[in-house]
PDB file of N, CA and C in Angstrom:
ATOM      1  N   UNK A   1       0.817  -1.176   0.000  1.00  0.00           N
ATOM      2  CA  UNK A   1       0.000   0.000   0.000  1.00  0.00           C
ATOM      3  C   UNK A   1       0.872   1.255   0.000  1.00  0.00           C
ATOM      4  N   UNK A   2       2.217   1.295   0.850  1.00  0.00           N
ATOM      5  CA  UNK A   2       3.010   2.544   0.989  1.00  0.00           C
ATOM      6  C   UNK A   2       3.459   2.823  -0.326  1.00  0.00           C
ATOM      7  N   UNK A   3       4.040   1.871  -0.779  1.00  0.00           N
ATOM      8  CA  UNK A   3       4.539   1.903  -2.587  1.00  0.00           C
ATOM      9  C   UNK A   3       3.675   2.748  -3.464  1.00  0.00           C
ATOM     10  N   UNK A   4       2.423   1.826  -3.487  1.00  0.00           N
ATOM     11  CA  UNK A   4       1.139   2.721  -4.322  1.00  0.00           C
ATOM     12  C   UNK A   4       0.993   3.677  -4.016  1.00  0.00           C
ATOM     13  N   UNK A   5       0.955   4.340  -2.897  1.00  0.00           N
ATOM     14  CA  UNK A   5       0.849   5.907  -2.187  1.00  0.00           C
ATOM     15  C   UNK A   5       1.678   6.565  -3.013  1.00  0.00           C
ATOM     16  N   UNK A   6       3.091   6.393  -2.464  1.00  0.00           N
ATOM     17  CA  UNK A   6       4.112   6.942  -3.172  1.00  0.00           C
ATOM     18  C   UNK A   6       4.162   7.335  -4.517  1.00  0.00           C
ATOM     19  N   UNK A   7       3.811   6.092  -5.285  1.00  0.00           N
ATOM     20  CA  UNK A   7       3.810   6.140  -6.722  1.00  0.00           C
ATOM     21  C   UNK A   7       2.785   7.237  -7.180  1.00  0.00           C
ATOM     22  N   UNK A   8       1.884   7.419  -6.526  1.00  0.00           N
ATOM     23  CA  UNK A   8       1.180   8.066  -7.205  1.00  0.00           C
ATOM     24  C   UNK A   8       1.432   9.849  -6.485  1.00  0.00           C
ATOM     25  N   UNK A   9       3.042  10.131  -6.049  1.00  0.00           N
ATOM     26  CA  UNK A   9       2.725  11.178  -5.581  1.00  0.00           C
ATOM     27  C   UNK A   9       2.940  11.894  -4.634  1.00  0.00           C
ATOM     28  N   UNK A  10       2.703  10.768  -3.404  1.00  0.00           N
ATOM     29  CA  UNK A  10       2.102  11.472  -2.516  1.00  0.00           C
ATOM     30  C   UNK A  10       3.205  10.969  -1.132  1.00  0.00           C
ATOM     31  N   UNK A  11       3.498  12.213  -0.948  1.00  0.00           N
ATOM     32  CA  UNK A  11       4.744  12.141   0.234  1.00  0.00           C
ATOM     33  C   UNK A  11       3.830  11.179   1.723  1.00  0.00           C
ATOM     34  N   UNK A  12       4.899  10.523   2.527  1.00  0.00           N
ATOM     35  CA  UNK A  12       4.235   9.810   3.432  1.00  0.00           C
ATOM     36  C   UNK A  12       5.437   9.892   4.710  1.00  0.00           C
ATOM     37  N   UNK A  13       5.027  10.732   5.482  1.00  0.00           N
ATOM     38  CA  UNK A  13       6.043  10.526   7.102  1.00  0.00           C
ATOM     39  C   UNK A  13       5.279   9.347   8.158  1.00  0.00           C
ATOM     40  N   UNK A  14       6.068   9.227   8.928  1.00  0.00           N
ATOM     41  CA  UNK A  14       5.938   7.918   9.222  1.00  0.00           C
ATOM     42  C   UNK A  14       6.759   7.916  11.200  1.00  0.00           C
ATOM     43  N   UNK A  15       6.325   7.841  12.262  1.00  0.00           N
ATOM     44  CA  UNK A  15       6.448   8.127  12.985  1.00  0.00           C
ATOM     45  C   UNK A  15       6.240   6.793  14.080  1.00  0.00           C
ATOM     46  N   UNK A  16       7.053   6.402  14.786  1.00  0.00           N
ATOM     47  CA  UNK A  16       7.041   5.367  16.063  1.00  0.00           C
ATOM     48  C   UNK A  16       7.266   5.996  16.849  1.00  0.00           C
ATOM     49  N   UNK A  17       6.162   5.629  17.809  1.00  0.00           N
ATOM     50  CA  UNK A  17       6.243   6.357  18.930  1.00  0.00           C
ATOM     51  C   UNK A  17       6.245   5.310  20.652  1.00  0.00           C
ATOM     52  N   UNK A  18       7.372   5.198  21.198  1.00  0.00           N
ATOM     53  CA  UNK A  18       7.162   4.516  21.985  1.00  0.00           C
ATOM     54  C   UNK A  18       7.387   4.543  23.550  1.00  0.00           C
ATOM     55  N   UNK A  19       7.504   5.836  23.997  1.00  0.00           N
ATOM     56  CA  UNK A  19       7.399   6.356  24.752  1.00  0.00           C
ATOM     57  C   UNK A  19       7.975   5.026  26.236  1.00  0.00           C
ATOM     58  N   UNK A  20       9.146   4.456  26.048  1.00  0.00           N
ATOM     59  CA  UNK A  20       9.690   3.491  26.657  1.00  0.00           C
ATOM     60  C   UNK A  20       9.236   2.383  25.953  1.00  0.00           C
ATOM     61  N   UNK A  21       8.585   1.813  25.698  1.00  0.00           N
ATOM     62  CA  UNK A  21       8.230   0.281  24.983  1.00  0.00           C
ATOM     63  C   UNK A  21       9.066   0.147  23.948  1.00  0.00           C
ATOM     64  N   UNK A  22       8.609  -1.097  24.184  1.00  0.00           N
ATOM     65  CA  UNK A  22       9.823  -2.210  23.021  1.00  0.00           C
ATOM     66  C   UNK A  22       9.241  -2.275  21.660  1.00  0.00           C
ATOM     67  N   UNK A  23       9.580  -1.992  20.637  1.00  0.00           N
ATOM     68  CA  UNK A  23       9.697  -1.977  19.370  1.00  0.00           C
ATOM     69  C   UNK A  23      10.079  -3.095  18.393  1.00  0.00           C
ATOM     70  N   UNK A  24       9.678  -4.435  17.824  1.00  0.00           N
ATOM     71  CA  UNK A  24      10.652  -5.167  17.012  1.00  0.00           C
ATOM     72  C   UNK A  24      11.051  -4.293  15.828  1.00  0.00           C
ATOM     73  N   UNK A  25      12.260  -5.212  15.177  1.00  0.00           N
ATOM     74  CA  UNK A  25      12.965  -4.273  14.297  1.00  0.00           C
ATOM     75  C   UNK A  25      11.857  -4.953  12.674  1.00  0.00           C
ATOM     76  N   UNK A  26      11.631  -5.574  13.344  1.00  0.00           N
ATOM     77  CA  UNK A  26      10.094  -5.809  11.455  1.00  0.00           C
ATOM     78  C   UNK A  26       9.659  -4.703  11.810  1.00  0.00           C
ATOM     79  N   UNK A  27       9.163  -4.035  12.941  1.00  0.00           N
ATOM     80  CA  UNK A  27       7.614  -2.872  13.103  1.00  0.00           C
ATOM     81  C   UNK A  27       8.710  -1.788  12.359  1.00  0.00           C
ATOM     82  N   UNK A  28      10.038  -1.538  13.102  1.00  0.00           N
ATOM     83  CA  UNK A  28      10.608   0.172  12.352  1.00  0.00           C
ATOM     84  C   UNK A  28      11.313  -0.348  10.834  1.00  0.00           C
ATOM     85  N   UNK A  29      11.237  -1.570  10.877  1.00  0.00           N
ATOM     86  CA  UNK A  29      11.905  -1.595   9.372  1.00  0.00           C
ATOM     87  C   UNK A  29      10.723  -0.993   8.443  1.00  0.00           C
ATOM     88  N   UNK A  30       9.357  -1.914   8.529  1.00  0.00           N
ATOM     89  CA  UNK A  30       7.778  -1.197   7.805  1.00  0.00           C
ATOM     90  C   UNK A  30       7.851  -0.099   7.629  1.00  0.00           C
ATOM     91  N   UNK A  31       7.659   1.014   8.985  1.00  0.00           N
ATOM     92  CA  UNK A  31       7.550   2.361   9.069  1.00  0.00           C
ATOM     93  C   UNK A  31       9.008   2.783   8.298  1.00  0.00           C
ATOM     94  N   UNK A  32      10.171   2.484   8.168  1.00  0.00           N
ATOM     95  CA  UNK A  32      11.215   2.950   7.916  1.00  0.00           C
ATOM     96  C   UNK A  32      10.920   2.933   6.132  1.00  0.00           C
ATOM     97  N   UNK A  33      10.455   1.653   5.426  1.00  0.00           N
ATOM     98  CA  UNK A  33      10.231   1.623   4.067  1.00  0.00           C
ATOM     99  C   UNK A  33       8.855   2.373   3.722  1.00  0.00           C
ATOM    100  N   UNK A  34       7.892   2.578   4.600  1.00  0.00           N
ATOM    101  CA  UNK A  34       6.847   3.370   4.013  1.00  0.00           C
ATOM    102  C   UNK A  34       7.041   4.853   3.981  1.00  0.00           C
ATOM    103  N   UNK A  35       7.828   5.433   4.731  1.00  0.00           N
ATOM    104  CA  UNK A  35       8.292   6.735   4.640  1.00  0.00           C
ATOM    105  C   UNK A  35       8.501   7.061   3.113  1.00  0.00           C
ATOM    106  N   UNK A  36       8.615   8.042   2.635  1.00  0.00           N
ATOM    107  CA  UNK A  36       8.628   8.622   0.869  1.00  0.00           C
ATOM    108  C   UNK A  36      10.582   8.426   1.208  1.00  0.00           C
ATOM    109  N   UNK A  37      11.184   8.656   2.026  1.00  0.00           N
ATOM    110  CA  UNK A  37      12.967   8.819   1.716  1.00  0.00           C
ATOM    111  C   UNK A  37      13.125   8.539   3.586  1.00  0.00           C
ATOM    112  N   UNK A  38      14.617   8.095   3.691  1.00  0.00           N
ATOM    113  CA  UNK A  38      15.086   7.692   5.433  1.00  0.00           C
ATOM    114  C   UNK A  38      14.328   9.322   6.143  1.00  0.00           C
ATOM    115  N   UNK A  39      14.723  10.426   5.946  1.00  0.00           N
ATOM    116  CA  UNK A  39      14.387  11.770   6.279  1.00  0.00           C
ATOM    117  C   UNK A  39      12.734  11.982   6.460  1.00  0.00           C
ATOM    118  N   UNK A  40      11.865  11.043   6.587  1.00  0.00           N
ATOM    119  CA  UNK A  40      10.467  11.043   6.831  1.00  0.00           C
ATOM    120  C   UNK A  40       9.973  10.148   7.524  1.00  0.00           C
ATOM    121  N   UNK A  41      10.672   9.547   8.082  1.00  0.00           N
ATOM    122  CA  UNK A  41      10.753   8.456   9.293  1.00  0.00           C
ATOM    123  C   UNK A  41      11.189   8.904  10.727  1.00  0.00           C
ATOM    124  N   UNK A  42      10.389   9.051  11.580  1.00  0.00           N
ATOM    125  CA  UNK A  42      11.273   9.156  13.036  1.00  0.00           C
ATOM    126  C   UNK A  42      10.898   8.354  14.132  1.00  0.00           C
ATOM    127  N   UNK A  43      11.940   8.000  15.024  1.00  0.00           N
ATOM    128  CA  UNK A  43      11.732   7.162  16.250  1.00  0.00           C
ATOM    129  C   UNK A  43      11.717   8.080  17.355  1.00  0.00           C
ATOM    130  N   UNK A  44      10.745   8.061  17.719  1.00  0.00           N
ATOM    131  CA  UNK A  44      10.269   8.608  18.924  1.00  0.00           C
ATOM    132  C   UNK A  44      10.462   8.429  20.142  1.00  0.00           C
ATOM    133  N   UNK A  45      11.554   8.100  21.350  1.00  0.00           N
ATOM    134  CA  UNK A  45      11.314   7.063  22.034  1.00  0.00           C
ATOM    135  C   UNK A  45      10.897   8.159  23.423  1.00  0.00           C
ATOM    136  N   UNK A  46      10.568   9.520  23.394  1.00  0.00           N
ATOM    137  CA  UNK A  46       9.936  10.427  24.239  1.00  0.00           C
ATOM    138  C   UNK A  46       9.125  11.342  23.507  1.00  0.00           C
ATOM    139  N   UNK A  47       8.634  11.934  24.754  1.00  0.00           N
ATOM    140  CA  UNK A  47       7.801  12.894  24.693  1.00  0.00           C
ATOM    141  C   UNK A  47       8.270  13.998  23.721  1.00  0.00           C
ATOM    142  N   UNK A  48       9.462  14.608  24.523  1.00  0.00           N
ATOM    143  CA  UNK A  48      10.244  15.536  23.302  1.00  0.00           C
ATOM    144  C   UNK A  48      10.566  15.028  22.020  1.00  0.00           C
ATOM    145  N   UNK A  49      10.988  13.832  21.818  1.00  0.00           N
ATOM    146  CA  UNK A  49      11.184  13.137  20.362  1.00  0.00           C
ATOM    147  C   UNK A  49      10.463  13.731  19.373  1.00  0.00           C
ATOM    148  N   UNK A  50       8.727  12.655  20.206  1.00  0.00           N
ATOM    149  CA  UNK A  50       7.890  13.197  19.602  1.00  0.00           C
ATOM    150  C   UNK A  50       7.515  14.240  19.256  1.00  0.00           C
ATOM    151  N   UNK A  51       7.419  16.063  19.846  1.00  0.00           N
ATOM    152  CA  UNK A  51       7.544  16.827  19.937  1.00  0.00           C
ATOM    153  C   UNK A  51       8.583  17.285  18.374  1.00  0.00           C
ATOM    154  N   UNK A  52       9.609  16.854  18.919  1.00  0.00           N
ATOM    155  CA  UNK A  52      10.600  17.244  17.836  1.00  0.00           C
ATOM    156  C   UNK A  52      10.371  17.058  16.342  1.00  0.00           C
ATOM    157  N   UNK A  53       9.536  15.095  16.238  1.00  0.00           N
ATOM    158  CA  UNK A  53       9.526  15.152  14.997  1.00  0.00           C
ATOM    159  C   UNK A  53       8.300  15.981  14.190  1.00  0.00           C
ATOM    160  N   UNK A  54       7.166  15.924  14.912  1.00  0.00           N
ATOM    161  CA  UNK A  54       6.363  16.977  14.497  1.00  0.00           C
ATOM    162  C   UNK A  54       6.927  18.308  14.296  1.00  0.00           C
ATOM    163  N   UNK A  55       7.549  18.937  14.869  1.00  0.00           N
ATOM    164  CA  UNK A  55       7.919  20.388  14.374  1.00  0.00           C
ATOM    165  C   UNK A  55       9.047  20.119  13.350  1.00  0.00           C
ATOM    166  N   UNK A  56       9.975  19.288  12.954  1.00  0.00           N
ATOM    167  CA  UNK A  56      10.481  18.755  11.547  1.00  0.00           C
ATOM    168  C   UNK A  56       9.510  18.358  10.589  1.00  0.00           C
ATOM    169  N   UNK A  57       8.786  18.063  10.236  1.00  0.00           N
ATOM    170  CA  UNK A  57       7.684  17.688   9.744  1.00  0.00           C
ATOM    171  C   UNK A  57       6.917  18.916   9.477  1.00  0.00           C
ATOM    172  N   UNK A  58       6.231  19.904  10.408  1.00  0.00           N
ATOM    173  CA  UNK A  58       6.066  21.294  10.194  1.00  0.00           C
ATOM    174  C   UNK A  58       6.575  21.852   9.288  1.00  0.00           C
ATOM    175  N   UNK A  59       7.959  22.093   9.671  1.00  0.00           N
ATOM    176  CA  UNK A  59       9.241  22.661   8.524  1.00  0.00           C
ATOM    177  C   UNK A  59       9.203  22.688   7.505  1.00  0.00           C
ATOM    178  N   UNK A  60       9.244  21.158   6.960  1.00  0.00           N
ATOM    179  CA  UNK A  60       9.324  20.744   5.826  1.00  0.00           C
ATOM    180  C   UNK A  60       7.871  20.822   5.116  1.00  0.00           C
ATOM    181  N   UNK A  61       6.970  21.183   5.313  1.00  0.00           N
ATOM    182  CA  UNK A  61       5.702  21.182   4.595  1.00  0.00           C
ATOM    183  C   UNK A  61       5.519  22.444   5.218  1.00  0.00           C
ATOM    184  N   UNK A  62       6.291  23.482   5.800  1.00  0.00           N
ATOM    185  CA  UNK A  62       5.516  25.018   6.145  1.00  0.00           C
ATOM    186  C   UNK A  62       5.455  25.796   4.547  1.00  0.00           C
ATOM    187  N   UNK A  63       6.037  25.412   3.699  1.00  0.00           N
ATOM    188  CA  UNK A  63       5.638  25.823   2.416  1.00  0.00           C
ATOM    189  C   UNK A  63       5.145  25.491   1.220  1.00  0.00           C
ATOM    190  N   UNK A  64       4.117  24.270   1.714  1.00  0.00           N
ATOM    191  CA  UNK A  64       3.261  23.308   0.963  1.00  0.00           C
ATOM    192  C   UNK A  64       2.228  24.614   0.219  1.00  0.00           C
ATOM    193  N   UNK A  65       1.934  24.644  -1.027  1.00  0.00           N
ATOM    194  CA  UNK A  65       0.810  25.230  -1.422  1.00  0.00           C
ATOM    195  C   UNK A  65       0.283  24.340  -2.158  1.00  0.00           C
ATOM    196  N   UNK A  66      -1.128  24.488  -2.362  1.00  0.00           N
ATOM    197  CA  UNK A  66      -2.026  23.098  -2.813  1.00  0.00           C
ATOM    198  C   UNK A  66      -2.842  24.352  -3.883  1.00  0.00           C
ATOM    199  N   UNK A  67      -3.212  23.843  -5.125  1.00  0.00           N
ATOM    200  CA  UNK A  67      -3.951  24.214  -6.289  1.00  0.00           C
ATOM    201  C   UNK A  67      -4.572  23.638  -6.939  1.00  0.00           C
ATOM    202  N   UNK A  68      -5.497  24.393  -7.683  1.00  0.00           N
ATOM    203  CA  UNK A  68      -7.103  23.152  -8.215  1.00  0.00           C
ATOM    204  C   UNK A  68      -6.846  23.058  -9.736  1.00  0.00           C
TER     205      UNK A  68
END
């Protein structure tokens, strides 16, 4: 499904969030290949992480313009 997304387009970030919990490396490898590039993937393993990757994510789409 991430492939088809992609293909047709459409950027995809991709975020684990685990706030101490255990993670297998199949779950961040998935999230790691559905991301559009490595740079749209983040591991979260706090609060601030999380925090962080959302405002990277912000950044990078604060100059998204969309047209009909």
């Amino acid at each position: 499904m991430c492939t088809t997304i992609k293909n047709n387009g459409i950027v995809i970030y991709t975020i684990i969030y685990t706030h101490g919990g255990a993670i297998s490396s199949a779950t961040q490898s998935t999230f790691q290949n559905c991301a559009t590039d490595p740079g749209k993937y983040f591991f979260a393993a706090s609060s601030s992480d999380l925090q962080s990757a959302f405002q990277n994510i912000g950044r990078s789409i604060a100059n998204l313009r969309l047209s009909w």
